[in-house]
XYZ file of C-alpha atoms in Angstrom:
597
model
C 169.149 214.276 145.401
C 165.770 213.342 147.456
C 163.560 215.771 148.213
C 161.183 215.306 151.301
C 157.149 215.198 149.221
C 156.005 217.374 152.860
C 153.309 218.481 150.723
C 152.211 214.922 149.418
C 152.848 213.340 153.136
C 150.637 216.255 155.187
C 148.183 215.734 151.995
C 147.993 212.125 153.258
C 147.853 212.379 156.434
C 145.167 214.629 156.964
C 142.799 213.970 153.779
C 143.311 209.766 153.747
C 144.655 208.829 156.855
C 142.468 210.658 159.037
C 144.595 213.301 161.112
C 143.136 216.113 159.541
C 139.122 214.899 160.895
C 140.912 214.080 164.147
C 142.462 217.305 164.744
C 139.122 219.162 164.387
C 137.344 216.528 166.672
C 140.032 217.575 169.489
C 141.112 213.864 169.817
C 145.205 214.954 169.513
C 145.131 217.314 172.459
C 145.866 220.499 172.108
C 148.020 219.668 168.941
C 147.088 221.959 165.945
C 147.569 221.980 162.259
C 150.194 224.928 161.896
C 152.683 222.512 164.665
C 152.077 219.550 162.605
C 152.990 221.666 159.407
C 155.815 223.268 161.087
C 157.172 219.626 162.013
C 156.595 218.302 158.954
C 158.544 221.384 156.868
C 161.551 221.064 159.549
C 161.796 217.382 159.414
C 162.027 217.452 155.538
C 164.508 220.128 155.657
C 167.188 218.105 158.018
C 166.233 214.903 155.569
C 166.776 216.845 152.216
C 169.873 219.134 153.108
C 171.422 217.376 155.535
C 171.510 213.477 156.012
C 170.612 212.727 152.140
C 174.107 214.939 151.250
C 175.719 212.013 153.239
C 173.643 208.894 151.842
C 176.475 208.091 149.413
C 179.212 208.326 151.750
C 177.424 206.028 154.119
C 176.826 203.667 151.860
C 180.277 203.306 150.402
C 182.149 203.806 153.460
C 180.580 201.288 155.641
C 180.917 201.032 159.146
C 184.241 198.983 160.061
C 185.001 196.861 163.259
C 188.775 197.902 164.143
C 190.212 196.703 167.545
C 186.786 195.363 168.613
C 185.340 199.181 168.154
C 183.210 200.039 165.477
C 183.810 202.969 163.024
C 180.707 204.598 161.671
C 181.225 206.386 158.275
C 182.819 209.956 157.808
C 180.165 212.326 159.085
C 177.847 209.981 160.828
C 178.290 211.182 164.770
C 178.629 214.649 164.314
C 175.189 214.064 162.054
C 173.432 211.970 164.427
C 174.329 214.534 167.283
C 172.869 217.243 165.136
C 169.562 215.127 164.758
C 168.962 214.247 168.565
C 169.812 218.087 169.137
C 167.297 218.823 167.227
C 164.631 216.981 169.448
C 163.658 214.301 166.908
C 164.629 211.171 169.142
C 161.715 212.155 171.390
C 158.978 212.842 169.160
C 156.717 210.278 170.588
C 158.778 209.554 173.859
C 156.824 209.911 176.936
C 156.830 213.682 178.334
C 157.801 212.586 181.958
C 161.541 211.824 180.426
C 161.759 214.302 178.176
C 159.518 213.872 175.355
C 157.308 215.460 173.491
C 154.357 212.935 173.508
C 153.472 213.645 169.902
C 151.305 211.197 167.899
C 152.619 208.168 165.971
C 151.126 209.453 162.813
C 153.842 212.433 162.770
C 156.658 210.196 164.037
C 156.034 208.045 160.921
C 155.558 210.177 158.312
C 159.508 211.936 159.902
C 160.960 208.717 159.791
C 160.001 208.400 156.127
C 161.720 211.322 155.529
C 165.058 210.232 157.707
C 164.850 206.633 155.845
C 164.183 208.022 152.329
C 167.171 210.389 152.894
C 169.213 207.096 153.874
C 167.752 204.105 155.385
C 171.340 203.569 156.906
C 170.983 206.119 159.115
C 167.232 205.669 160.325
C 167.820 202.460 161.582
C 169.380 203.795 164.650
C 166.912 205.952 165.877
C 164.304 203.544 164.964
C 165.799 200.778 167.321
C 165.780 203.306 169.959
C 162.508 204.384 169.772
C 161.472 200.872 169.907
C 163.412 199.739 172.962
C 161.981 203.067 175.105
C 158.680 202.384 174.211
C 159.244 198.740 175.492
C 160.737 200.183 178.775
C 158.123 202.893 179.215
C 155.624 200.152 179.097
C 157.017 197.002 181.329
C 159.972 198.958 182.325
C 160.167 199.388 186.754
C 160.017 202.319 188.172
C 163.799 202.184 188.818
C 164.871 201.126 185.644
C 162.496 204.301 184.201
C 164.300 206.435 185.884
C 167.871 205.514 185.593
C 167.489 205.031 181.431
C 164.817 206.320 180.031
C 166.019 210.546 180.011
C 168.954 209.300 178.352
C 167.251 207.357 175.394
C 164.556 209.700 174.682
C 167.195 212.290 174.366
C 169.475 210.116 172.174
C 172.117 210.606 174.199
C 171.716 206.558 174.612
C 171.014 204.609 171.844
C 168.688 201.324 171.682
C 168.879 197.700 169.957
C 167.087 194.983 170.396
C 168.664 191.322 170.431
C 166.563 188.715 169.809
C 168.039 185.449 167.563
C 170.536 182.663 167.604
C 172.728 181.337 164.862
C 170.794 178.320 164.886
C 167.251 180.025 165.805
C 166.013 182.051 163.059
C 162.565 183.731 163.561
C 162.009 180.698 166.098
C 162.516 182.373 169.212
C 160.992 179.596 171.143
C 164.596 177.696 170.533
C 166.741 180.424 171.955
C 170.014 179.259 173.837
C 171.101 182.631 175.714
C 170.933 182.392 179.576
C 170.359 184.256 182.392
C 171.364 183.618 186.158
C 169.961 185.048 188.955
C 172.437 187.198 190.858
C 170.566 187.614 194.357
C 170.549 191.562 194.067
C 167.617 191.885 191.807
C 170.448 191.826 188.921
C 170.978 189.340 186.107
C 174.135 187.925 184.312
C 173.549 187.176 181.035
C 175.186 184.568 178.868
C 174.832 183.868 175.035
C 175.358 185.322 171.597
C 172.839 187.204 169.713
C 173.197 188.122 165.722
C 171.676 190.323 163.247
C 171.912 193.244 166.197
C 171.250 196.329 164.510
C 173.540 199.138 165.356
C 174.735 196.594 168.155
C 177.908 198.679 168.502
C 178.904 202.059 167.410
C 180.828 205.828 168.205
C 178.315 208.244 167.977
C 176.341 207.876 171.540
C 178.013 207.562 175.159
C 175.719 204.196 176.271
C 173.709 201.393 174.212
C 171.346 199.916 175.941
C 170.686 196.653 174.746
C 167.241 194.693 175.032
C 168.660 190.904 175.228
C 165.711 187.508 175.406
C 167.598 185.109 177.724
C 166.231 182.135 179.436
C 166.520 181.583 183.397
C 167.575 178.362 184.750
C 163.882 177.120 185.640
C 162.083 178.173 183.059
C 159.645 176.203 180.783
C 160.662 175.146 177.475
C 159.772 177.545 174.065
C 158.719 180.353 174.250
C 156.779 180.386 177.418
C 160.201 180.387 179.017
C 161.499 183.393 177.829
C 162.811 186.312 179.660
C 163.562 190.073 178.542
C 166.521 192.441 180.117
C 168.274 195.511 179.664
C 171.657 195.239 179.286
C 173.754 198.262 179.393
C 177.148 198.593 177.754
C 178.539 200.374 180.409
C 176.936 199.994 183.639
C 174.959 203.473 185.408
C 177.251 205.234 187.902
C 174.222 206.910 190.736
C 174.826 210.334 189.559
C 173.494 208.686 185.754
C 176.497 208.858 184.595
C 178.238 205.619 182.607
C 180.667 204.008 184.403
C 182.051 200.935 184.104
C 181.957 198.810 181.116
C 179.301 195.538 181.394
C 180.772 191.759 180.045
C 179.399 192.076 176.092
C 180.811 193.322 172.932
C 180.653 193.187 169.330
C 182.700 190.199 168.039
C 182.013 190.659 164.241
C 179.781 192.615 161.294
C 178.354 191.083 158.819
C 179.196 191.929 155.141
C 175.692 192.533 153.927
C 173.957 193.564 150.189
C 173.024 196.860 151.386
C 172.736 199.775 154.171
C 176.423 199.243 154.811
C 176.675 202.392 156.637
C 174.067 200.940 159.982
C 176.684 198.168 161.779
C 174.453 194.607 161.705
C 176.513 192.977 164.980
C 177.046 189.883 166.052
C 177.256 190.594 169.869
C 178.780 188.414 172.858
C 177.109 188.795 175.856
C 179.158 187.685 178.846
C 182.202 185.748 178.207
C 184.578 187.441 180.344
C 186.297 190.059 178.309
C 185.514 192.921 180.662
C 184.475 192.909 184.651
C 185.800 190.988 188.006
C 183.910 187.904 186.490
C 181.757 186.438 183.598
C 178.347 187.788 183.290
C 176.823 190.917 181.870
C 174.806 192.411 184.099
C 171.462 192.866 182.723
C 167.801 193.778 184.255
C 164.898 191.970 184.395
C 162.166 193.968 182.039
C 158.256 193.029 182.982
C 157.918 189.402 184.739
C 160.148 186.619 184.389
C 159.304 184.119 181.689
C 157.509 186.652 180.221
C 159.720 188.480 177.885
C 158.082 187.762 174.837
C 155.144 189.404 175.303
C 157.604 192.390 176.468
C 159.306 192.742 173.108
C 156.126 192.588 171.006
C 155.311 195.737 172.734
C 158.664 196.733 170.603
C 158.519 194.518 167.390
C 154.967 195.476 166.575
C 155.754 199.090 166.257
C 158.778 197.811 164.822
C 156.931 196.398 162.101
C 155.263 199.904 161.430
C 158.683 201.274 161.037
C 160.123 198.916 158.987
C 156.891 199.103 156.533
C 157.874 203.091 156.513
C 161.509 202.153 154.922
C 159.545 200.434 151.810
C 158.007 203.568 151.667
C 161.078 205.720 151.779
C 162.963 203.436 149.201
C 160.788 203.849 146.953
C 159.413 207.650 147.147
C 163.577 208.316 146.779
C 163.864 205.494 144.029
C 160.717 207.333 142.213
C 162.016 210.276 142.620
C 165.216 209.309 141.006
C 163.608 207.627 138.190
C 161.537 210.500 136.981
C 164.473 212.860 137.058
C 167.039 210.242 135.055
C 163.986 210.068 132.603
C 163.650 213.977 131.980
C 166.956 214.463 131.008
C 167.645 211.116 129.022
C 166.685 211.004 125.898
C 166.426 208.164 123.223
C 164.671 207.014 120.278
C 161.243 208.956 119.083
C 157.669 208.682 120.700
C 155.077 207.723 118.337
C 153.575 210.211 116.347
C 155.848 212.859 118.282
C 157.431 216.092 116.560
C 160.547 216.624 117.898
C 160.817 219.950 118.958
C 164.453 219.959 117.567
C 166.639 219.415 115.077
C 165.079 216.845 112.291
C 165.818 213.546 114.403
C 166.471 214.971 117.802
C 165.560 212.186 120.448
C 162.923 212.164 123.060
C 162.782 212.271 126.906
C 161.953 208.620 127.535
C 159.415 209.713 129.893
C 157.757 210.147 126.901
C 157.708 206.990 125.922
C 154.444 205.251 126.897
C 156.108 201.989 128.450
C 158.368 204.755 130.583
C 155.132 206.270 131.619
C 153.653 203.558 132.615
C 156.366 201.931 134.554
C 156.968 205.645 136.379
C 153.003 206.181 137.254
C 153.194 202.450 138.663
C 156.238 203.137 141.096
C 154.276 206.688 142.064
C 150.974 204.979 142.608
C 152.003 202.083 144.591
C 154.249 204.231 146.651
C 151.219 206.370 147.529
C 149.049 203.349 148.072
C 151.686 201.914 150.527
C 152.199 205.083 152.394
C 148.591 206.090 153.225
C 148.767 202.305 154.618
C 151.223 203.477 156.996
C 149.875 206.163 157.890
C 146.553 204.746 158.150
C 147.721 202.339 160.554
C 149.760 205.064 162.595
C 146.135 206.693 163.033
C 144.582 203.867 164.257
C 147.487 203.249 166.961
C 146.829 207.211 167.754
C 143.298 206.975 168.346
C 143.604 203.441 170.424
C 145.143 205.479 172.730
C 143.276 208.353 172.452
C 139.624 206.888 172.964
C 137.925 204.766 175.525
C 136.154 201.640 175.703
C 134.602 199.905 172.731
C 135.832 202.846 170.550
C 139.260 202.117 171.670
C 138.711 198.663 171.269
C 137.596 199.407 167.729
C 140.897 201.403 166.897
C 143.283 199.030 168.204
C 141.764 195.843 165.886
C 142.077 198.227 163.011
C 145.885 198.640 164.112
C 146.401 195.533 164.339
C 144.532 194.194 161.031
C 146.763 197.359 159.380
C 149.939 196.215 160.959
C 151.272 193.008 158.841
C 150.146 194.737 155.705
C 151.535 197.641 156.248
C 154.851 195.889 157.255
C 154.366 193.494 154.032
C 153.038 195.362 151.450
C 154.951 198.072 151.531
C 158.718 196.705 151.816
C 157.362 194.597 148.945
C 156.578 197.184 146.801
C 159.799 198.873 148.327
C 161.727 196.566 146.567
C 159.761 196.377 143.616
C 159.805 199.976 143.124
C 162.972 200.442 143.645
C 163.431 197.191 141.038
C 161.564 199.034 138.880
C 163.857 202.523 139.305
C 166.835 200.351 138.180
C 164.743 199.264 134.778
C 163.887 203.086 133.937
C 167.998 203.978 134.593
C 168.996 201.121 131.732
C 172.280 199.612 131.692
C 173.209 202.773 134.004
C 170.951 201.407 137.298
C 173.482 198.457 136.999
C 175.985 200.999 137.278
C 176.787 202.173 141.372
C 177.340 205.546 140.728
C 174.233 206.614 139.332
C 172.673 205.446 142.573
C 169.701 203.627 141.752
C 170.831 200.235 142.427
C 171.750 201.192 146.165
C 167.819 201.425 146.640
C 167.288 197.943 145.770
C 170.042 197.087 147.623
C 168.886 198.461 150.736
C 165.098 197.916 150.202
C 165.968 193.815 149.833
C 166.171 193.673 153.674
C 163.296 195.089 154.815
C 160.799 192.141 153.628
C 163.005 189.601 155.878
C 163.546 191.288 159.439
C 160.946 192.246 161.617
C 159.338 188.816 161.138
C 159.851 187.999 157.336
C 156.730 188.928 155.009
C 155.617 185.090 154.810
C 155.197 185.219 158.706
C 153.488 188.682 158.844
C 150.691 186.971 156.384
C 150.513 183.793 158.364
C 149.612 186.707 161.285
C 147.458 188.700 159.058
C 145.207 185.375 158.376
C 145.191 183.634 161.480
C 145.009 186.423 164.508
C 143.866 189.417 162.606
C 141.109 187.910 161.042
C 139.072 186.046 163.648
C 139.299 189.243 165.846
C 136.021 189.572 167.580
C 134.862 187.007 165.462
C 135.624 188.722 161.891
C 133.351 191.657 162.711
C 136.395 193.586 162.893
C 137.304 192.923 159.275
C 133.997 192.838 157.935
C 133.430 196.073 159.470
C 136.945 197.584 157.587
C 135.354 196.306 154.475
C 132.146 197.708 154.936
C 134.019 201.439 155.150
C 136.342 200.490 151.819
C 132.322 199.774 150.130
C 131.252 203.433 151.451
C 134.651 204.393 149.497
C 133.450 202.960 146.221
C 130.110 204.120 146.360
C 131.585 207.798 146.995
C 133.253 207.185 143.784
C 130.492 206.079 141.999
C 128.031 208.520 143.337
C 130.997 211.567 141.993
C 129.696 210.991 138.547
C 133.060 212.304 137.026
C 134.197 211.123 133.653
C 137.826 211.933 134.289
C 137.632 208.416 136.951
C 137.053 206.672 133.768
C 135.768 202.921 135.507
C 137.573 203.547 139.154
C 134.598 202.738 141.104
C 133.788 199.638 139.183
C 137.649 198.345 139.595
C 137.592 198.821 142.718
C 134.152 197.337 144.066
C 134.979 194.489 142.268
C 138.759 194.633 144.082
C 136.513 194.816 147.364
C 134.318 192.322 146.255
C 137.348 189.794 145.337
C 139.003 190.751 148.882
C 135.934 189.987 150.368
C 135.085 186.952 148.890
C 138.441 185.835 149.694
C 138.487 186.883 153.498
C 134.852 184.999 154.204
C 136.784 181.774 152.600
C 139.809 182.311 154.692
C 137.368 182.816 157.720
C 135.533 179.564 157.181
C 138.818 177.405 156.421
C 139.772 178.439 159.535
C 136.617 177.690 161.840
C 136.443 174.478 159.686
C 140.286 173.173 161.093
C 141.602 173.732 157.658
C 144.442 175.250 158.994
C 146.828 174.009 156.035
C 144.716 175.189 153.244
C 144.401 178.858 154.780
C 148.270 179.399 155.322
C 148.478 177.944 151.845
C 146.732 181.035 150.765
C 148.129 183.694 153.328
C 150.644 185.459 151.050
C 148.370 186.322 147.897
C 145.766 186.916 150.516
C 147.926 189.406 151.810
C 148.859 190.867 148.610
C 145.254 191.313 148.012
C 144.387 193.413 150.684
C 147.372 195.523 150.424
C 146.156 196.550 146.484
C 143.034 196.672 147.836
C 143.759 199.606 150.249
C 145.497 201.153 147.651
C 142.784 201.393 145.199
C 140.579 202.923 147.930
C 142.981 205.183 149.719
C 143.660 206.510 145.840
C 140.386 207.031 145.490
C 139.575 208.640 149.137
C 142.478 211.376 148.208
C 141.187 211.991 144.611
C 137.538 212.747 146.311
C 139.273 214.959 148.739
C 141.032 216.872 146.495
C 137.977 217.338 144.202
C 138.614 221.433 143.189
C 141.919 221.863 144.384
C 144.955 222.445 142.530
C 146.599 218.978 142.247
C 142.954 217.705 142.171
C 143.259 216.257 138.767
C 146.430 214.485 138.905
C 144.819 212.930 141.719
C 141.914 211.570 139.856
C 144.513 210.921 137.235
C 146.708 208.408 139.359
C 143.405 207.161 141.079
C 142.300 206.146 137.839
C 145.463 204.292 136.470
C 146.159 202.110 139.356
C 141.850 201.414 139.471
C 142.671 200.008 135.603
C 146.091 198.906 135.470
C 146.613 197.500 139.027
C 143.623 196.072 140.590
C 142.901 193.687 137.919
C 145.379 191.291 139.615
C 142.933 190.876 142.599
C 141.326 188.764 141.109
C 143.845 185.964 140.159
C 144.742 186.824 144.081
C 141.670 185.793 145.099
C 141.822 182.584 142.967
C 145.119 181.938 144.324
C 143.825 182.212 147.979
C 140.573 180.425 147.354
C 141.520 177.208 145.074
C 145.903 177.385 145.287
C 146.017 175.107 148.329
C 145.298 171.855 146.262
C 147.912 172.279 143.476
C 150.287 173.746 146.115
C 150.129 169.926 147.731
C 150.157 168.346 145.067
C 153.567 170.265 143.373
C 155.197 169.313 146.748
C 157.232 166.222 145.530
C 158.635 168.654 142.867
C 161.158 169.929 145.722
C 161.657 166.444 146.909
């Protein structure tokens, strides 16, 4: 059963991710350690004891569309209730509604907790959180008032509803419409798939955040339009009253987190109200929805980089307990404490060992990404000017990699969990293979991993100019030097891995950044995924190394040199093909192209 790391995740977020320095500077408010702790503690409690208990169910169960309602698992209301009693809806949610205003950094690191417990469940809450952030930002007046209490307080749940059938991640191609009432109102028109929890029985309104086009608008995606859809319609005491033209029409049958309903929802066909139409609210300016829901996706992206982390903190977790107890063959040179011929753990076994400290390190590699990135959203709001300025480059150089990296490794991880399990990963009810199963999503939604690297490259970079990036490097260089200047034997050659990992991503990044400038667009997308891949092991290597440094003296100091060490000499070495890749892949890529022909 998974057991929240609190320790490991406050660990990171004060000694690598920077809450800890920003807590003492005052930047948080009048936030304090001991809260944060207390959080923390609570939030791994409700993950450990009470929604990982009902992981299994929710995967097996599944939710069900019967008589065009959808049935969550057994458990799943009276759980979710419990949670959004609890406050944790409205961690971050603005204090005017009901919130508590808290920092990103802690809202992450809980829904770690909620999605390594079961990713299933998360998603709800995660949509939500999204969709009020969205309408606390472009949101009226009016429409603040009437909705927002009610989804901080996750009473009222959240989705947001953004492709076609035929549209993909193109949104510029979208066919839903919207007409213009004469009331200030909307109908909306169109069907929308892939809606997470688009329909469900465990909150008394869903408010849905539907892209639509208006009659006049300009083709792509200049001519998009965003609007808040109820499912039932706001009575004036705030009360629901009657239901709005959409429903769910069908779920999909997916590979994994069968217990979160994926929806394919109708929006205004006929099937309920005087005529066809769902009423729906204009959120921010016409034609200008897209910008609207970036203010949701990019957060979004955060969140979904958190469920790689989850996955594969549980998945780890499972694998080094499954290799405790098993035991099989004889380690090398071992004596069997035993009868003559008694087998070994296999986490004895050095191949066991060094598949298990892989899944640990890149899970802690990916998760002080996250968290590093939730920081730098924290203090873009917290500071002014050119500092804030700063923050929010940093946030958004942090954001595709953390989204990328880390369901990557989520899968891989969780991949790798299977491998240490044997022929009993393959087997459902040891548990392992629901991991992968659920993990396989996360690379694909949220803008698939290929188009978070085409981002990363081509608007992250050439922030003001590349100083931004350059400057990021320049602190990762300070990193290595701290290493090397610790003069400790036990970091065997860390510092030199990793200067020359810093070295190959910046070698790569001033290629990328001249390709670019140069008009060779095609030849820097070519190398946009390994270049991506790069800086994500990158980070790792130095945010290792920043927590081993940190933890100089202290208790777990040593593993943390320890883990430090083995990803600086057993991971980073593939920067450098990475770099390669990025730097001379684009020709062969071409030329290979008939291959597919």
């Amino acid at each position: 059963m998974y057991k929240a790391p609190v320790e490991e995740i406050a660990f990171t977020l004060n000694h690598v991710a920077g809450l800890g320095a920003a807590l003492e500077a005052g930047r948080l408010g009048d936030l304090s350690g001991d809260l944060v702790e207390a959080i923390l503690h609570e939030a791994g409690r409700f993950a450990g004891e009470e929604i990982a208990p009902l992981g299994h169910t929710l995967d097996r169960e599944g939710a069900r569309l019967v008589d065009g309602k959808v049935i969550t698992p057994t458990g799943w209301p009276a759980l979710y209730r419990a949670w959004r009693e609890g406050g944790w809806n409205g961690l971050t949610g603005p204090e005017e509604f009901g919130g508590q205003g808290l920092p990103h950094m802690l809202n992450v690191a809980a829904l770690e907790m909620w999605n390594a417990a079961s990713m299933a469940f998360a998603l709800a809450p995660t949509l939500t959180m999204g969709a009020i952030e969205a309408v606390a930002k472009h949101g009226s007046d009016e429409l603040k008032q009437k909705f927002l209490e009610k989804m901080v307080s996750g009473e009222w749940t959240g989705t947001m509803n953004l492709t076609e059938p035929h549209a993909g991640s193109d949104l510029g191609v979208l066919k839903s419409r919207a007409e213009r009432v004469g009331d200030g109102s909307y109908r909306i028109f169109g069907q929308k798939i892939f809606i997470t929890w688009g329909e469900h029985d465990a909150a008394d309104n869903i408010i849905h955040l539907v892209l639509a086009r208006l009659p006049d608008a300009p083709p792509g995606t200049r001519g998009i339009s965003l609007f808040l859809v109820p499912k039932f319609l706001v009575n004036g005491d705030g009360t629901p009253g009657a239901r709005n033209d959409l429903f769910c029409h069908a779920l999909e049958h997916k590979l994994g987190i069968h217990g979160s309903p994926t929806c394919t929802m109708i929006f205004g066909d006929g099937r309920f109200g005087d005529e066809k139409g769902a009423i729906g609210y204009l959120v921010g300016e016409e034609n200008k929805g897209l910008a609207c829901m970036f203010t949701m996706m990019n957060n979004a992206r955060l969140a979904v980089g958190i469920q790689g982390v989850a996955i594969a903190e549980a998945a780890t977790q499972k694998a080094v307990s499954y290799a405790k107890e098993r035991t099989q063959g004889k380690t090398p040179g071992a004596t069997a404490s035993g009868p003559t011929g008694a087998m070994s753990p296999i986490i004895e076994h050095p191949d066991i060992v060094r598949t298990l400290l892989t899944m640990k390190a890149l899970t802690q590699g990916a998760r002080a990404i996250c968290y590093a990135c939730a920081h730098a959203i924290d203090l873009s709001h917290a500071t002014e000017g050119g500092e804030a300025k700063a923050w929010a480059e940093r946030a958004a150089i942090l954001t595709p990699i953390a989204k990328s990296f880390s369901t990557d490794i989520g899968v891989e991880v969780a991949s790798m969990g299977i491998q240490v399990h044997g022929g009993m990963g393959f087997i459902e009810e040891t548990g392992a293979a629901r991991y992968l199963r659920d993990a396989r999503i996360a690379p694909i939604y949220e803008g698939t991993n290929g188009i978070q690297a085409i981002d990363l490259v081509t608007r992250k970079l050439p922030l003001s100019d590349g100083r931004a990036v350059r400057g990021f490097m320049g602190e990762l260089k300070a990193v290595a030097e701290r290493l090397a200047a610790a003069n400790e034997p036990a970091f065997g050659t860390s510092a030199q891995r990793l200067s020359a990992a810093i070295a190959d991503l910046e070698a790569a990044t001033d290629w990328l950044l001249e390709a670019l400038a140069a008009n060779r667009q095609a030849e820097a997308l070519a190398g946009a995924t390994p270049y991506q891949r790069l800086f994500g092991l990158t980070l790792t290597g130095a945010y290792l190394a920043t927590g081993a440094l940190a933890a100089a003296g202290d208790g777990d100091g040593d593993k943390r040199v320890a883990i430090c060490r083995f990803a600086a000499e057993n991971l980073l070495a593939e920067t450098a093909a990475l770099k390669d890749a990025v730097m001379t892949g684009a020709a062969s890529l071409e030329a290979a192209r008939a291959v597919l022909s």
